[in-house]
Short mmCIF file of C-alpha atoms in Angstrom, two decimals:
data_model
loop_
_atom_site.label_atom_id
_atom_site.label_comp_id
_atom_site.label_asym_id
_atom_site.label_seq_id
_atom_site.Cartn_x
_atom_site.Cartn_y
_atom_site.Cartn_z
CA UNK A 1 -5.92 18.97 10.22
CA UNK A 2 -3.66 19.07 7.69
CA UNK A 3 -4.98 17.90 4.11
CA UNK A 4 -1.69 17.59 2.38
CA UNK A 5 -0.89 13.83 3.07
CA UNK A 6 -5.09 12.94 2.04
CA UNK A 7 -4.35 14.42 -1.31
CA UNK A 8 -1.14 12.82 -1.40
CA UNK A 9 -3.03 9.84 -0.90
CA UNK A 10 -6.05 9.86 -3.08
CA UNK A 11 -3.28 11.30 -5.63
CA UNK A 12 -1.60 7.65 -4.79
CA UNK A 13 -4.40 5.55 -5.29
CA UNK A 14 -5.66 7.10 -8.18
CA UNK A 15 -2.13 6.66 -9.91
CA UNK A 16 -2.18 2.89 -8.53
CA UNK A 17 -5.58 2.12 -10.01
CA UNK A 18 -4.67 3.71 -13.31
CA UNK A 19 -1.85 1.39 -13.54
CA UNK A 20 -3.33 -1.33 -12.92
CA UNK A 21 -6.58 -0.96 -15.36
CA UNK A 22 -4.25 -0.24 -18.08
CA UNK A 23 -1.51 -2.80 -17.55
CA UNK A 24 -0.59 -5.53 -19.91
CA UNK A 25 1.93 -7.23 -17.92
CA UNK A 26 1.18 -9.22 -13.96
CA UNK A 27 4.60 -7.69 -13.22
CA UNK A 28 3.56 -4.05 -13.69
CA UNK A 29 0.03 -4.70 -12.30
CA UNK A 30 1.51 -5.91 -9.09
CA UNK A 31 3.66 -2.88 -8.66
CA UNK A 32 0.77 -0.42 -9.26
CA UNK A 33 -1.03 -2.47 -6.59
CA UNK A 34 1.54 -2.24 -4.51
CA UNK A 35 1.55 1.77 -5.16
CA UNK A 36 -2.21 1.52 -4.41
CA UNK A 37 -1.52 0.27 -1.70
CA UNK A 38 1.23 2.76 -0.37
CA UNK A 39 -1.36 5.19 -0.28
CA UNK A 40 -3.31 3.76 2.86
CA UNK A 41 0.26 4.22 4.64
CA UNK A 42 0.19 7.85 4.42
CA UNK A 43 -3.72 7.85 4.65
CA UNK A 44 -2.96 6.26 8.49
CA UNK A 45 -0.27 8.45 9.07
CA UNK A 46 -2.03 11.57 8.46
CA UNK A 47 -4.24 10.60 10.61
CA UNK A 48 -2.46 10.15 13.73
CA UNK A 49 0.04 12.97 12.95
CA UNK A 50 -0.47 15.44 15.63
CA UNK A 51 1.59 18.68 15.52
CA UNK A 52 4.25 18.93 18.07
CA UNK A 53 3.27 15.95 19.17
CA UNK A 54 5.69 13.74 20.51
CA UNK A 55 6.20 9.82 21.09
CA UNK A 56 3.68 7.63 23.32
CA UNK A 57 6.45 7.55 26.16
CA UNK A 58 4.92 9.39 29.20
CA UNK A 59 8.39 8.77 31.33
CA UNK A 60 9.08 12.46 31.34
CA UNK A 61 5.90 13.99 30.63
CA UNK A 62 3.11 15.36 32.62
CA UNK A 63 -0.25 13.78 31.53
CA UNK A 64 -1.57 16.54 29.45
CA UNK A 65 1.07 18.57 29.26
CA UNK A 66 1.81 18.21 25.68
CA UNK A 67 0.56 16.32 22.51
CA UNK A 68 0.50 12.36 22.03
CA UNK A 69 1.02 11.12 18.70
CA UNK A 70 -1.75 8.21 18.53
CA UNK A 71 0.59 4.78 18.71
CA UNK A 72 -2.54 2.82 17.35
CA UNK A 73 -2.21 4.55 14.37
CA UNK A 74 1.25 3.61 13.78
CA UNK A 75 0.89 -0.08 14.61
CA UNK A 76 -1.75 -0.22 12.07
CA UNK A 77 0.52 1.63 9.84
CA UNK A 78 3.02 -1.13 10.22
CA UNK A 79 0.50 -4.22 9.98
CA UNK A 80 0.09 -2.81 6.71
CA UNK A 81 3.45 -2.46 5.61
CA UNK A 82 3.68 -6.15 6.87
CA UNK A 83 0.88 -7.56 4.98
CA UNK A 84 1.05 -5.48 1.73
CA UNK A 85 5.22 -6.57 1.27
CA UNK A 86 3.31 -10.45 2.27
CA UNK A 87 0.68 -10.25 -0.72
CA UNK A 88 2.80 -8.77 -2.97
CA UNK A 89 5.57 -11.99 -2.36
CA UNK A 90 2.80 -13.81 -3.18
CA UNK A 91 1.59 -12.21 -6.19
CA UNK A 92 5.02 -12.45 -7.18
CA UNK A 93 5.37 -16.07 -6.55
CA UNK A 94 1.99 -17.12 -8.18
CA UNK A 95 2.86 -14.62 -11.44
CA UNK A 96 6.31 -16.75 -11.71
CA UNK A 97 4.66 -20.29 -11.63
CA UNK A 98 2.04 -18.86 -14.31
CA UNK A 99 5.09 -17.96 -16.61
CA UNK A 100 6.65 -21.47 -16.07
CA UNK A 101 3.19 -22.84 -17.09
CA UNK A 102 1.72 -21.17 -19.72
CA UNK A 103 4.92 -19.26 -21.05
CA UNK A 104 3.31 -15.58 -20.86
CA UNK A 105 2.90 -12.68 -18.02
CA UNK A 106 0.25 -11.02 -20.58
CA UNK A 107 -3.32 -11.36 -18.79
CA UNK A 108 -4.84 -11.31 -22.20
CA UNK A 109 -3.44 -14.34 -23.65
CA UNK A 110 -4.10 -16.52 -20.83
CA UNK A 111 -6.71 -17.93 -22.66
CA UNK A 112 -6.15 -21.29 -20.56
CA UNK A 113 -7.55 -19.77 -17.45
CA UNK A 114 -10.73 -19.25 -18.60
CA UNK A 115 -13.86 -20.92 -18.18
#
Protein backbone atom coordinates (compact mmCIF):
# COMPACT_ATOMS: atom_id res chain seq x y z
CA UNK A 1 0.00 0.00 0.00
CA UNK A 2 1.10 3.02 -1.09
CA UNK A 3 1.80 5.77 1.73
CA UNK A 4 2.10 8.76 -0.48
CA UNK A 5 -1.61 10.00 -0.48
CA UNK A 6 -1.66 9.28 3.88
CA UNK A 7 1.15 11.75 4.09
CA UNK A 8 -0.44 13.88 1.67
CA UNK A 9 -3.19 13.77 3.94
CA UNK A 10 -1.98 14.17 7.45
CA UNK A 11 0.29 16.92 5.56
CA UNK A 12 -3.44 18.39 4.68
CA UNK A 13 -4.89 18.35 7.91
CA UNK A 14 -2.12 19.52 9.70
CA UNK A 15 -1.95 22.67 7.33
CA UNK A 16 -5.92 22.98 7.83
CA UNK A 17 -5.69 22.94 11.61
CA UNK A 18 -2.83 25.40 11.62
CA UNK A 19 -4.97 27.74 9.79
CA UNK A 20 -7.57 27.62 11.58
CA UNK A 21 -5.91 27.99 15.29
CA UNK A 22 -4.18 30.96 14.04
CA UNK A 23 -6.87 32.74 12.07
CA UNK A 24 -8.28 36.10 12.84
CA UNK A 25 -10.85 36.28 10.29
CA UNK A 26 -14.39 33.50 9.99
CA UNK A 27 -13.60 33.86 6.27
CA UNK A 28 -10.08 32.38 6.43
CA UNK A 29 -11.07 29.92 9.23
CA UNK A 30 -13.70 28.46 7.02
CA UNK A 31 -11.36 27.92 4.16
CA UNK A 32 -8.71 26.16 6.33
CA UNK A 33 -11.63 23.98 7.46
CA UNK A 34 -12.55 23.38 4.34
CA UNK A 35 -8.69 22.36 3.53
CA UNK A 36 -9.01 20.16 6.67
CA UNK A 37 -11.41 18.76 5.37
CA UNK A 38 -9.99 17.98 1.78
CA UNK A 39 -7.70 15.80 3.42
CA UNK A 40 -10.29 12.94 4.36
CA UNK A 41 -10.92 12.94 0.39
CA UNK A 42 -7.60 11.69 -0.39
CA UNK A 43 -7.45 9.75 3.00
CA UNK A 44 -10.67 7.60 1.30
CA UNK A 45 -9.17 7.50 -1.88
CA UNK A 46 -6.01 6.01 -0.89
CA UNK A 47 -7.71 3.65 0.52
CA UNK A 48 -9.65 2.10 -2.11
CA UNK A 49 -6.96 2.78 -4.78
CA UNK A 50 -5.96 -0.56 -5.96
CA UNK A 51 -3.17 -0.79 -8.59
CA UNK A 52 -4.29 -1.75 -11.98
CA UNK A 53 -7.37 -1.94 -10.74
CA UNK A 54 -10.10 -1.08 -12.83
CA UNK A 55 -13.88 0.18 -12.49
CA UNK A 56 -16.68 -1.90 -10.51
CA UNK A 57 -18.23 -2.93 -14.02
CA UNK A 58 -17.89 -6.77 -14.27
CA UNK A 59 -19.64 -6.69 -17.99
CA UNK A 60 -16.42 -7.81 -19.56
CA UNK A 61 -14.53 -9.25 -16.86
CA UNK A 62 -14.04 -12.63 -15.47
CA UNK A 63 -14.72 -12.66 -11.66
CA UNK A 64 -11.24 -12.63 -10.42
CA UNK A 65 -9.52 -12.07 -13.23
CA UNK A 66 -8.25 -8.71 -12.46
CA UNK A 67 -8.40 -5.99 -9.67
CA UNK A 68 -11.68 -4.11 -8.41
CA UNK A 69 -11.29 -0.72 -7.32
CA UNK A 70 -13.61 -0.71 -4.03
CA UNK A 71 -16.89 1.51 -5.30
CA UNK A 72 -17.80 1.96 -1.49
CA UNK A 73 -14.92 3.84 -1.12
CA UNK A 74 -15.71 6.24 -3.75
CA UNK A 75 -19.34 6.83 -2.78
CA UNK A 76 -18.13 7.74 0.56
CA UNK A 77 -15.62 9.85 -1.11
CA UNK A 78 -18.40 11.73 -2.76
CA UNK A 79 -20.87 11.97 0.37
CA UNK A 80 -18.09 13.88 1.59
CA UNK A 81 -17.50 16.15 -1.09
CA UNK A 82 -21.36 16.65 -0.80
CA UNK A 83 -21.57 17.46 2.75
CA UNK A 84 -18.24 19.36 3.28
CA UNK A 85 -19.27 22.02 0.02
CA UNK A 86 -23.05 21.84 2.36
CA UNK A 87 -21.32 23.00 5.76
CA UNK A 88 -19.13 25.20 4.32
CA UNK A 89 -22.44 27.18 2.47
CA UNK A 90 -23.50 27.30 5.71
CA UNK A 91 -20.62 28.57 7.50
CA UNK A 92 -20.60 31.01 4.87
CA UNK A 93 -24.13 32.04 5.26
CA UNK A 94 -24.09 32.24 9.15
CA UNK A 95 -20.44 34.30 8.95
CA UNK A 96 -22.43 36.89 6.53
CA UNK A 97 -25.50 37.45 8.88
CA UNK A 98 -22.83 37.88 11.85
CA UNK A 99 -21.18 40.75 9.76
CA UNK A 100 -24.63 42.37 9.07
CA UNK A 101 -25.16 42.16 12.89
CA UNK A 102 -22.38 42.99 14.75
CA UNK A 103 -20.29 44.76 11.90
CA UNK A 104 -17.01 42.48 12.31
CA UNK A 105 -15.71 38.88 10.86
CA UNK A 106 -12.89 39.13 13.75
CA UNK A 107 -13.78 36.21 16.36
CA UNK A 108 -12.08 38.25 18.97
CA UNK A 109 -14.18 41.22 19.04
CA UNK A 110 -17.37 39.48 19.14
CA UNK A 111 -17.61 40.33 22.52
CA UNK A 112 -21.59 40.17 22.10
CA UNK A 113 -21.57 36.45 21.80
CA UNK A 114 -20.38 35.76 24.92
CA UNK A 115 -21.85 34.65 27.99
Amino acid sequence: MATLPFLAAGWLLLAGLYGLVTSRNLIHAIGCLTVAQSSTYLMLLGVGYRRGGTAPVFGDLAPGSRPVVDPVVQALALTDVVVGATVTALLLALTIQLRKRHGTVDPQALTALRG
